[in-house]
Short mmCIF file of C-alpha atoms and ligand atoms in Angstrom, two decimals:
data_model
loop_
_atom_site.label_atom_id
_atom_site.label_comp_id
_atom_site.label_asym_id
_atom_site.label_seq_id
_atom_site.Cartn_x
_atom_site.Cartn_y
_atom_site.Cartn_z
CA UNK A 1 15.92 -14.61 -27.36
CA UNK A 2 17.71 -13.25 -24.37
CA UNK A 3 16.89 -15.56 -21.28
CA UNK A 4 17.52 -14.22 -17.26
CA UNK A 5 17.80 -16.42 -14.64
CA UNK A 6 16.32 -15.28 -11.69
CA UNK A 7 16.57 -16.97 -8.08
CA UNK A 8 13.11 -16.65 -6.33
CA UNK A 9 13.33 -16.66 -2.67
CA UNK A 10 9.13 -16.13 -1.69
CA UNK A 11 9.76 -16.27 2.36
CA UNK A 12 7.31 -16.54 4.62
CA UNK A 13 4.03 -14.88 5.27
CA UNK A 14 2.47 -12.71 2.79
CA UNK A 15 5.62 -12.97 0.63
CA UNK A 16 4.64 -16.48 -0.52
CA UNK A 17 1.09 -14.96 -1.60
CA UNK A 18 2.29 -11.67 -3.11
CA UNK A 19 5.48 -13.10 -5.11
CA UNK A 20 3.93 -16.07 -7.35
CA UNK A 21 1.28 -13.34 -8.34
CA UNK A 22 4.32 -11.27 -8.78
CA UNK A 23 5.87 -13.78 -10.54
CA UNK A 24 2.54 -14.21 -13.28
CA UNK A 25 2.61 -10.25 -14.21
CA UNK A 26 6.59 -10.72 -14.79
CA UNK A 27 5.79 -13.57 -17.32
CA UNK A 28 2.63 -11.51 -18.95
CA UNK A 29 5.15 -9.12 -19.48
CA UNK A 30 7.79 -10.82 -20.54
CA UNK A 31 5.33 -12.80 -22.60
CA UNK A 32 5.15 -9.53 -25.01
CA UNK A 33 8.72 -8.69 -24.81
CA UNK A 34 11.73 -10.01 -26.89
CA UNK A 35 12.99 -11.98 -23.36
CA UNK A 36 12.00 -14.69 -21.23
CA UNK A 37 12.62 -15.38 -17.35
CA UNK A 38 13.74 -18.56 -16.40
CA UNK A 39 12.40 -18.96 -11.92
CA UNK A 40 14.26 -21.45 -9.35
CA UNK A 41 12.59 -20.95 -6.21
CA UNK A 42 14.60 -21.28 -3.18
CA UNK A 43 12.77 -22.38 0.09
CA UNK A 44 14.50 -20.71 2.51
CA UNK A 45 13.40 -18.62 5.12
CA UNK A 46 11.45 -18.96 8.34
CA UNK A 47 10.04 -22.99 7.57
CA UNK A 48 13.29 -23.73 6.23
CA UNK A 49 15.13 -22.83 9.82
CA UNK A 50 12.16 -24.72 12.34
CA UNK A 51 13.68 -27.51 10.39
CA UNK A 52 16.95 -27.50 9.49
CA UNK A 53 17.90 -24.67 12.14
CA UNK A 54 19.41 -22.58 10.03
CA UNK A 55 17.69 -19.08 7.46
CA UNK A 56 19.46 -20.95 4.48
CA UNK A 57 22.08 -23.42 2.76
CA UNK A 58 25.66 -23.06 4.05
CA UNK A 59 26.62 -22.07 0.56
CA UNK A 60 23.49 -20.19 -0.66
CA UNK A 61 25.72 -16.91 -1.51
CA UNK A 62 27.35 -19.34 -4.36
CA UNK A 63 24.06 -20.19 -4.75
CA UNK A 64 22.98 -17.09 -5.83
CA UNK A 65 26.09 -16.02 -7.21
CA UNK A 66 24.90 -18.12 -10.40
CA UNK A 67 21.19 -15.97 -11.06
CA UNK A 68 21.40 -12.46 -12.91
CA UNK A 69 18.86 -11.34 -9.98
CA UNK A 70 16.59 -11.82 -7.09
CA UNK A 71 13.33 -11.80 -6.12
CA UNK A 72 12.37 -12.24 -2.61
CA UNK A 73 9.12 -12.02 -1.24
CA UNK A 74 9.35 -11.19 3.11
CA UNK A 75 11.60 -12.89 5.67
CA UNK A 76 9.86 -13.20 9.05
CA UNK A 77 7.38 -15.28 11.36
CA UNK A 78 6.23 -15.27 15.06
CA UNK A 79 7.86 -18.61 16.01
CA UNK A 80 11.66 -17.48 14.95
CA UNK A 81 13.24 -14.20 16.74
CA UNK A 82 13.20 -11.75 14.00
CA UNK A 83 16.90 -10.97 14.89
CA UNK A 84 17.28 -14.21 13.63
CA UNK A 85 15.26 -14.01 10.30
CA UNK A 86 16.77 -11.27 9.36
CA UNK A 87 20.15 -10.87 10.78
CA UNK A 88 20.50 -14.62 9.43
CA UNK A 89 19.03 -13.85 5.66
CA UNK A 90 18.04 -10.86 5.08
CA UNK A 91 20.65 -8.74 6.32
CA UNK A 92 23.53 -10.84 4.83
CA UNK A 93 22.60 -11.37 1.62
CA UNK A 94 22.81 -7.15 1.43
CA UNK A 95 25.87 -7.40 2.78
CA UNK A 96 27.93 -9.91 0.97
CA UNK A 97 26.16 -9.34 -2.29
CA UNK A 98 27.28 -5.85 -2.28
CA UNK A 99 24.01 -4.35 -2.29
CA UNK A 100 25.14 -0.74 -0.95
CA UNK A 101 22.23 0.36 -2.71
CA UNK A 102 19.16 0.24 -1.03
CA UNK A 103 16.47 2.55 -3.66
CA UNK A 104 13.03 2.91 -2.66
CA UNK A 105 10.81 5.09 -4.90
CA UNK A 106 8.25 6.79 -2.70
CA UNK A 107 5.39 7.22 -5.35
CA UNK A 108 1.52 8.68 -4.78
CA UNK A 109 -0.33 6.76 -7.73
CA UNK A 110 -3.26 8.49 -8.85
CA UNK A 111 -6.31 7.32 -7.73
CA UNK A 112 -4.84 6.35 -4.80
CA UNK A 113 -6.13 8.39 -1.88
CA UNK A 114 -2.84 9.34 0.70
CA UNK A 115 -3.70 9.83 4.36
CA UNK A 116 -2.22 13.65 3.96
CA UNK A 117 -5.37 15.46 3.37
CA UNK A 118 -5.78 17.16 -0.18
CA UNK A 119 -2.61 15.51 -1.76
CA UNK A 120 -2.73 14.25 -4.86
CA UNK A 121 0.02 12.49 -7.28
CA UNK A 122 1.96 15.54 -8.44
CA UNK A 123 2.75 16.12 -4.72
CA UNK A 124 4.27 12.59 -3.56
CA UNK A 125 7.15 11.94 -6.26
CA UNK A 126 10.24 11.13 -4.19
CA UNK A 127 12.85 8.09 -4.66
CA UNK A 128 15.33 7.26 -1.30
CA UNK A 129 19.03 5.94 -1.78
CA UNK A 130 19.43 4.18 1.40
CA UNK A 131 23.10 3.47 2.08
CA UNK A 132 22.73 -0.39 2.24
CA UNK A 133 25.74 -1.93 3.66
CA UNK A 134 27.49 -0.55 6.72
CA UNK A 135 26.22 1.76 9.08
CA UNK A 136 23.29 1.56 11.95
CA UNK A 137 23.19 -2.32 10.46
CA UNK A 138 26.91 -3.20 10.76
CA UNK A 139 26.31 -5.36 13.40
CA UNK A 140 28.83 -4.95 15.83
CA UNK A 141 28.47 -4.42 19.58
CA UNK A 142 27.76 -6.68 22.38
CA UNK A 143 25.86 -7.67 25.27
CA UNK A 144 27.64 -8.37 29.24
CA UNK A 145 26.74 -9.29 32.15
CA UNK A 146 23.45 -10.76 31.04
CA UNK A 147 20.33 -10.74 33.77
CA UNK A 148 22.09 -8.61 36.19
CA UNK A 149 21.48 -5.04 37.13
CA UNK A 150 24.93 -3.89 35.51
CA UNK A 151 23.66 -5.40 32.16
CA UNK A 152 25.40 -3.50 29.25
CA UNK A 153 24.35 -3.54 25.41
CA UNK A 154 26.62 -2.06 22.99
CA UNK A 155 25.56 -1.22 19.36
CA UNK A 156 27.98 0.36 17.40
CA UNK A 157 27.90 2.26 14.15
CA UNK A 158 30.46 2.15 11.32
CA UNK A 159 30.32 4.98 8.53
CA UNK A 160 33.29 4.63 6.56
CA UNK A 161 34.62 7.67 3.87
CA UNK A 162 34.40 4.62 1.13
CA UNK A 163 30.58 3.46 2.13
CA UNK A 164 29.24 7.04 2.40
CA UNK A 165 31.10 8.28 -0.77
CA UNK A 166 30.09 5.18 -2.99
CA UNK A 167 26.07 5.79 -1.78
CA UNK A 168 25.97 9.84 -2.17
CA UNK A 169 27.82 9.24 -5.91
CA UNK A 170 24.61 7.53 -6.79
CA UNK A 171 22.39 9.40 -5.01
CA UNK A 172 23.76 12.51 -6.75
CA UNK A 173 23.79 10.94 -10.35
CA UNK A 174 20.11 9.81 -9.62
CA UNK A 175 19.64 13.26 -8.76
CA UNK A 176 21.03 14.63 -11.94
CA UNK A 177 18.86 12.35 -14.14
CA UNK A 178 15.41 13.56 -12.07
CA UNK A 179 13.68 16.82 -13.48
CA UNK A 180 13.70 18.56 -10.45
CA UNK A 181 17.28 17.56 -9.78
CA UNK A 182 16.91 17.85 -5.58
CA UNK A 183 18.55 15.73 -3.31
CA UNK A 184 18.03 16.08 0.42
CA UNK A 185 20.41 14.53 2.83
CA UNK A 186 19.20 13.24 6.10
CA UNK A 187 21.28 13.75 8.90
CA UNK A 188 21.48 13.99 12.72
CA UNK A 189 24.81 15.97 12.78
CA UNK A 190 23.90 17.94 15.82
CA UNK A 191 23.47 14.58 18.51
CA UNK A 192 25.98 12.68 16.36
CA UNK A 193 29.12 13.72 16.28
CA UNK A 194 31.23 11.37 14.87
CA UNK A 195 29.38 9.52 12.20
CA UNK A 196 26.72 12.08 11.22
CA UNK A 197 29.57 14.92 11.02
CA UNK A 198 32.06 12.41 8.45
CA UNK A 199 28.77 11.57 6.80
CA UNK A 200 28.35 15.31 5.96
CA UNK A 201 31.63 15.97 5.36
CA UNK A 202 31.74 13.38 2.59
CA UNK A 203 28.34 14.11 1.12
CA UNK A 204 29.31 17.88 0.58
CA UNK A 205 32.46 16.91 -1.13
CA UNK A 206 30.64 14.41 -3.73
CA UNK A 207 27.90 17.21 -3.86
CA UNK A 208 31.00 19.97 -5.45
CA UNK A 209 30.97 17.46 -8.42
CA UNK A 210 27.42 17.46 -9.41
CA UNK A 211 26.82 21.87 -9.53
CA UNK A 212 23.43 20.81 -11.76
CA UNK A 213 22.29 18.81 -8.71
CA UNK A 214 20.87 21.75 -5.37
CA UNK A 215 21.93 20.15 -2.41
CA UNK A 216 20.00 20.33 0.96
CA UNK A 217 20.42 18.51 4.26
CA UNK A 218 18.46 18.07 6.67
CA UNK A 219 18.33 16.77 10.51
CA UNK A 220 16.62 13.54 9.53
CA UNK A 221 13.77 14.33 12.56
CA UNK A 222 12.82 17.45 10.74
CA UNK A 223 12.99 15.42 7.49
CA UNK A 224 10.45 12.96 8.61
CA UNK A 225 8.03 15.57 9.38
CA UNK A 226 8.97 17.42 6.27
CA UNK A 227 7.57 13.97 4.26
CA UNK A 228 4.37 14.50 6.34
CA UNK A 229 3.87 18.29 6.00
CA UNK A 230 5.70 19.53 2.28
CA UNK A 231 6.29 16.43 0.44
CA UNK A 232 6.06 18.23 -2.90
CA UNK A 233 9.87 19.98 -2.39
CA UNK A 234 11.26 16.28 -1.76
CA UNK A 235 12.89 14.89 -4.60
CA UNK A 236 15.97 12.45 -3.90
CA UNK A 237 16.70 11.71 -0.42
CA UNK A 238 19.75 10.28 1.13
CA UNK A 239 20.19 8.42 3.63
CA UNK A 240 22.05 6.26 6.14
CA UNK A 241 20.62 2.62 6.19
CA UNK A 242 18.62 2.97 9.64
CA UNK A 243 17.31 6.55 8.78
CA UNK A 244 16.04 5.13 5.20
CA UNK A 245 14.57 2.13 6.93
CA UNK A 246 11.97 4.76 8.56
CA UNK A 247 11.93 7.28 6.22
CA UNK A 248 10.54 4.61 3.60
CA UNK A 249 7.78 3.66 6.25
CA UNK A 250 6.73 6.87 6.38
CA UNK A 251 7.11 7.46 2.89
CA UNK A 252 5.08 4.19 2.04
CA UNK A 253 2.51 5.35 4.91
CA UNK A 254 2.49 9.02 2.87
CA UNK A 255 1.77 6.77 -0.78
CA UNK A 256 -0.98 5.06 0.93
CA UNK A 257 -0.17 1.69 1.88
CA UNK A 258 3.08 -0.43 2.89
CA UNK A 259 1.66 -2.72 0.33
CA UNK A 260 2.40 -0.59 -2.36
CA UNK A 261 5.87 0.18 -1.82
CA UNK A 262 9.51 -1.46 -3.89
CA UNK A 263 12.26 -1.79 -3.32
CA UNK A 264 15.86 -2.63 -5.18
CA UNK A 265 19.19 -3.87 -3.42
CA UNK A 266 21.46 -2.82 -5.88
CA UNK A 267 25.32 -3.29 -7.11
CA UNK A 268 25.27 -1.10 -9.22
CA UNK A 269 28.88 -2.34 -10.45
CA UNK A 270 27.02 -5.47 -11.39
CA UNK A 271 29.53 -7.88 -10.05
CA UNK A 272 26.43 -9.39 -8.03
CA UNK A 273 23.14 -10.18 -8.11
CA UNK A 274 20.87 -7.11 -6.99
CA UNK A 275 17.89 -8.23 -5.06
CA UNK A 276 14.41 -6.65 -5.47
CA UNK A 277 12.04 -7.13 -3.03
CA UNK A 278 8.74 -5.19 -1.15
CA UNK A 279 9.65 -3.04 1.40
CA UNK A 280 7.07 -4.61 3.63
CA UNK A 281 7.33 -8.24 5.83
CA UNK A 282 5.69 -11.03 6.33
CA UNK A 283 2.30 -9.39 8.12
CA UNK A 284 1.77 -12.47 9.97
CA UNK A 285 -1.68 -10.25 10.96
CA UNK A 286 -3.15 -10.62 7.49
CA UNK A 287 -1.11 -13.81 6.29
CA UNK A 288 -3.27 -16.79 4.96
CA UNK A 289 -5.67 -14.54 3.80
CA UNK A 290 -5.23 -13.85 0.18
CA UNK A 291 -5.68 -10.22 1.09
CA UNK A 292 -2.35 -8.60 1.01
CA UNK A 293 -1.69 -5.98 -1.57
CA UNK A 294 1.02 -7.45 -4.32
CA UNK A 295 1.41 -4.52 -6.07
CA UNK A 296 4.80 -4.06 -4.28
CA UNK A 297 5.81 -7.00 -4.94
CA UNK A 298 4.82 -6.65 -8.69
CA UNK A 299 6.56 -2.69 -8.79
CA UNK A 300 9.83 -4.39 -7.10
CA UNK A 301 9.71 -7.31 -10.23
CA UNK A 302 9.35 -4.29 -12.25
CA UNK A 303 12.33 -2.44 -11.08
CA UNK A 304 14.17 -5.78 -11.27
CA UNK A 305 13.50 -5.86 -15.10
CA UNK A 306 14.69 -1.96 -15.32
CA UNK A 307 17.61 -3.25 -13.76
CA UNK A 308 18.04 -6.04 -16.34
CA UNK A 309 17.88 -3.38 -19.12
CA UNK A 310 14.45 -4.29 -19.95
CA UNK A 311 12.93 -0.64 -19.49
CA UNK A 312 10.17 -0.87 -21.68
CA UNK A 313 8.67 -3.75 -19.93
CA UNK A 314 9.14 -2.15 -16.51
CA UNK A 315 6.99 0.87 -17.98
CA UNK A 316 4.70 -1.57 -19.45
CA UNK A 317 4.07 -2.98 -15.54
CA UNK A 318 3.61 0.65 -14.03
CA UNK A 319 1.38 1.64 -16.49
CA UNK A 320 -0.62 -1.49 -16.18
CA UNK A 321 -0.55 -0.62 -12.52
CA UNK A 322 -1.83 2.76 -12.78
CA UNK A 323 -4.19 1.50 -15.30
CA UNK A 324 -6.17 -0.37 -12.31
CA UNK A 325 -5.67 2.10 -9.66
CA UNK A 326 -6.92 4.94 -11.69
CA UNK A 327 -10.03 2.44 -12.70
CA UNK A 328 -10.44 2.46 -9.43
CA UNK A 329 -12.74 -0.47 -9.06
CA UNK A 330 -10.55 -3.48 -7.58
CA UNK A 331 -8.26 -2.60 -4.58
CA UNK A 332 -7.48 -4.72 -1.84
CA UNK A 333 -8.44 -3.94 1.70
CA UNK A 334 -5.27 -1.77 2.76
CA UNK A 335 -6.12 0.71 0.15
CA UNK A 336 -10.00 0.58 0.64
CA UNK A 337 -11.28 -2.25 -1.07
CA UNK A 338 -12.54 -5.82 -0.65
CA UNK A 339 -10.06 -7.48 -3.47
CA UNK A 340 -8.33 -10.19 -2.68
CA UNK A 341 -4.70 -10.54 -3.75
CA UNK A 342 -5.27 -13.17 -6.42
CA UNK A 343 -7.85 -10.70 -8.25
CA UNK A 344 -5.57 -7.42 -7.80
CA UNK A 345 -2.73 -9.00 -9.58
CA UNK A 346 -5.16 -10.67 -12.40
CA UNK A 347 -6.10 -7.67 -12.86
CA UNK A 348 -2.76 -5.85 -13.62
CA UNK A 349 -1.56 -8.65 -15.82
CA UNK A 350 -5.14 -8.09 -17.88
CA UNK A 351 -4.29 -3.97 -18.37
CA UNK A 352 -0.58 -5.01 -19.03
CA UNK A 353 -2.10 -7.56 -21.73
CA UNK A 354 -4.35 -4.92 -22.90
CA UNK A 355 -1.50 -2.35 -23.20
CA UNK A 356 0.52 -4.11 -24.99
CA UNK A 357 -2.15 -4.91 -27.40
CA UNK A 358 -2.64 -1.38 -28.35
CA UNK A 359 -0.67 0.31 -30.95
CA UNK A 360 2.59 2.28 -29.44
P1 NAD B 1 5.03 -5.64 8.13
O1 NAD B 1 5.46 -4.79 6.98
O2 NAD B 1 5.06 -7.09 7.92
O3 NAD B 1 3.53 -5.23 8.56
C1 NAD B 1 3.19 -3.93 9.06
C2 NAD B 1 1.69 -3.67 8.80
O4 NAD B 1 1.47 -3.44 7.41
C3 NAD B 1 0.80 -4.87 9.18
O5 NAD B 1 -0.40 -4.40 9.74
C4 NAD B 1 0.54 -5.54 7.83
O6 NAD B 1 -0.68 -6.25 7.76
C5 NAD B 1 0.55 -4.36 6.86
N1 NAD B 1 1.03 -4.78 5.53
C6 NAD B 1 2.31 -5.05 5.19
N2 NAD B 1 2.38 -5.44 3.92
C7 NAD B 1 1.13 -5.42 3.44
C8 NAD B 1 0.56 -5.74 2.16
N3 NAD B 1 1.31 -6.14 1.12
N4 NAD B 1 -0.79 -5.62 2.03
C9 NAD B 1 -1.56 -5.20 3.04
N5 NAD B 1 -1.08 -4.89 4.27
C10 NAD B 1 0.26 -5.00 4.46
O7 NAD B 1 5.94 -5.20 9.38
P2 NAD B 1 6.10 -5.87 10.83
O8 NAD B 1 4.76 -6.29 11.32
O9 NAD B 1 6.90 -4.93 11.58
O10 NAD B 1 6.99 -7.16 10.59
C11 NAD B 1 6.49 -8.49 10.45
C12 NAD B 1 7.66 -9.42 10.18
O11 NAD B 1 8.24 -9.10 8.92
C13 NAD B 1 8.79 -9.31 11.21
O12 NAD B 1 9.30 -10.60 11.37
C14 NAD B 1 9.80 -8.40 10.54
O13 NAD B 1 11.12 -8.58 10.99
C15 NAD B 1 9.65 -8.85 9.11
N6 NAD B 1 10.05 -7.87 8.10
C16 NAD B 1 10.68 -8.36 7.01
C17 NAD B 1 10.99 -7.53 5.95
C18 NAD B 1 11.65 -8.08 4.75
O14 NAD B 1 11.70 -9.28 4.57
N7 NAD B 1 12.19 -7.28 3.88
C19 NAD B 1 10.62 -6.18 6.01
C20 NAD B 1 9.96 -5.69 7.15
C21 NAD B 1 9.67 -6.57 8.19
C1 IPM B 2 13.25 -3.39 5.37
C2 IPM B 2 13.14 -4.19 6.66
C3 IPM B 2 14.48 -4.69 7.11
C4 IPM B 2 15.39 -3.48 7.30
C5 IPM B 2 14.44 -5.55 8.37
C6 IPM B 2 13.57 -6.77 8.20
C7 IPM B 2 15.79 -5.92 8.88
O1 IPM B 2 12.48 -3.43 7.63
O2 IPM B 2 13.69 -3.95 4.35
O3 IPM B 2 12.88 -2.21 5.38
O4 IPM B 2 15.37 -2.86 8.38
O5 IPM B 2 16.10 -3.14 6.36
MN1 MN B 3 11.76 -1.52 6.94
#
């Protein structure tokens, strides 16, 4: 029986209450599958740097190196800057695992009610390729002449032909695979100049190789209010990696909750680990509650099967999700109900039991 090895990295906050019951509906479903998942949790994170003073091991990228994937929960806590958390973690981890691919499906479940009045599942069906590696998030720039009047932050952008090609190829070939076979590119081309202008450049040249694919873009501030007012003609969406950073806000905002919302860091040449993960944080405001919403934790564990090749049982985890949202009776509070986060995921493993009981 095939056997992954998957490095579990739970955070801080709600990600070490949403990823062990993330981590239960992965082995339910595994548990009627022709695999198994073999978890080594990795404390680091916020706790990990009040006492040791640093996000992670030294060597934690050869760490990872060894797992076929990731699973992390949220990086982030009041009592460490959260230029730290992340710029420490987060941030590099993307980088030096190659994760250009940041994919975020934007989803309206049914029976799931979206703040956009009278919008129901068939309208909300979008997935964002967020460039991943290079951009807004490069990290470059500078501070001078700290505390005094002539104080001077720099914060530089770098869009390279290689980074924005290698993103709009698979935003394009995603494209191509969707029915509606739309992709919308978010720009800012007019304030922008530089970047936003090569960004276009290059994204019109990859779009001349995929004719089957209509091609759109779009200043990303007309975009976001686009998501808001005609979400139905959104399909595929690409973006730069600080433009799909709000977009997928909104877009999680749009499918009713941040709580619902997955996300994949992707190599899609596979000489890495990807890392799936929600798209939320930590919500130190609800943490210690056992009331956050796992089911984006559980959607991001079931994109990291998909990734794995294990399809079926990633369909077997959405449908077990839909299952209990279209039941409608056990939702936690950010969608409406009084569930906590221990009964929202025992639920979804009992559906994806249930499923998988029934005859195909
Ligand atoms: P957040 O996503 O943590 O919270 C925003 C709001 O959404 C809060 O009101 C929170 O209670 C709610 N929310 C989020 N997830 C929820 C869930 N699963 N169920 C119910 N409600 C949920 O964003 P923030 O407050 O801006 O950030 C908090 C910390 O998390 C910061 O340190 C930030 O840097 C970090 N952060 C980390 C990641 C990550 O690890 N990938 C992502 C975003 C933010
Ligand atoms: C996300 C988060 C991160 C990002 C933060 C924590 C750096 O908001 O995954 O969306 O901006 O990418
Ligand atoms: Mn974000």
């Amino acid at each position: 029986m095939k056997s992954y090895r998957i490095a579990v990295l739970p955070g801080d906050g709600i990600g070490r209450e949403v990823i062990p019951v993330g981590t239960d509906v992965l082995n339910a479903a595994a548990s009627h599958s022709a695999f198994t998942l073999a978890f080594t949790q990795f404390p680091w994170g916020c706790d990990f740097y009040l006492r040791h003073g640093r996000m992670m091991d030294a060597d934690a990228v050869e760490q990872l190196l060894k797992f076929d994937a990731i699973y992390l929960g949220a990086i982030g806590d009041p009592q460490v800057p959260d230029h730290i958390s992340a710029g420490e973690l987060l941030l590099p981890l993307r980088r030096r695992l190659v994760q250009y691919v940041n994919l975020r499906p934007v989803r309206l479940l049914p029976g799931i009610t979206s703040p956009l009045a009278g919008r129901g599942a068939a309208d909300i069906d979008i997935v964002c390729v967020r460039e991943n590696s290079e951009g807004e998030y490069c990290g470059l720039g500078g501070r001078v002449h700290s505390g005094t009047p002539d104080e001077l932050a720099e914060q530089t952008g770098v869009f390279t032909r290689r980074g924005i090609e290698r993103i709009a190829r698979y935003g394009f070939r995603l494209a191509s695979t969707r029915p509606r076979k739309l992709l919308a590119s978010a720009t800012k081309s007019n304030a922008l100049q530089h970047s936003m202008m090569l960004w276009d450049e290059v994204v019109e040249q990859v779009s001349k190789d995929f004719p089957d694919v209509s091609y759109r873009k779009y200043h990303v501030d007309a975009l976001a209010a686009r998501m808001i007012t005609h979400p139905q003609t959104l399909d595929t969406i690409l973006c730069s990696n600080l433009f799909g950073d709000i977009l997928t806000d909104i877009g999680s905002a749009i499918s009713g909750s941040l709580g619902v919302a997955p996300s994949g860091n992707i190599n899609p040449e596979r000489t890495t680990p990807s890392m799936f993960e929600p798209i939320h944080g930590s919500a130190p405001d609800i943490a210690g509650k056992g009331i956050a919403n796992p089911v984006a934790a559980i959607w991001a564990g079931a994109m990291m099967l998909d990734h794995l090749g294990e399809r079926a049982a990633h369909d077997r985890i959405l449908a077990a999700i839909e299952r209990v949202f279209a039941e409608g009776q056990i939702k936690t509070p950010d969608l409406g109900g009084r569930a906590t986060t221990s009964q929202m995921g025992a639920a979804i493993a009992q559906a994806l039991t249930e499923g998988s009981r029934q005859p195909a």
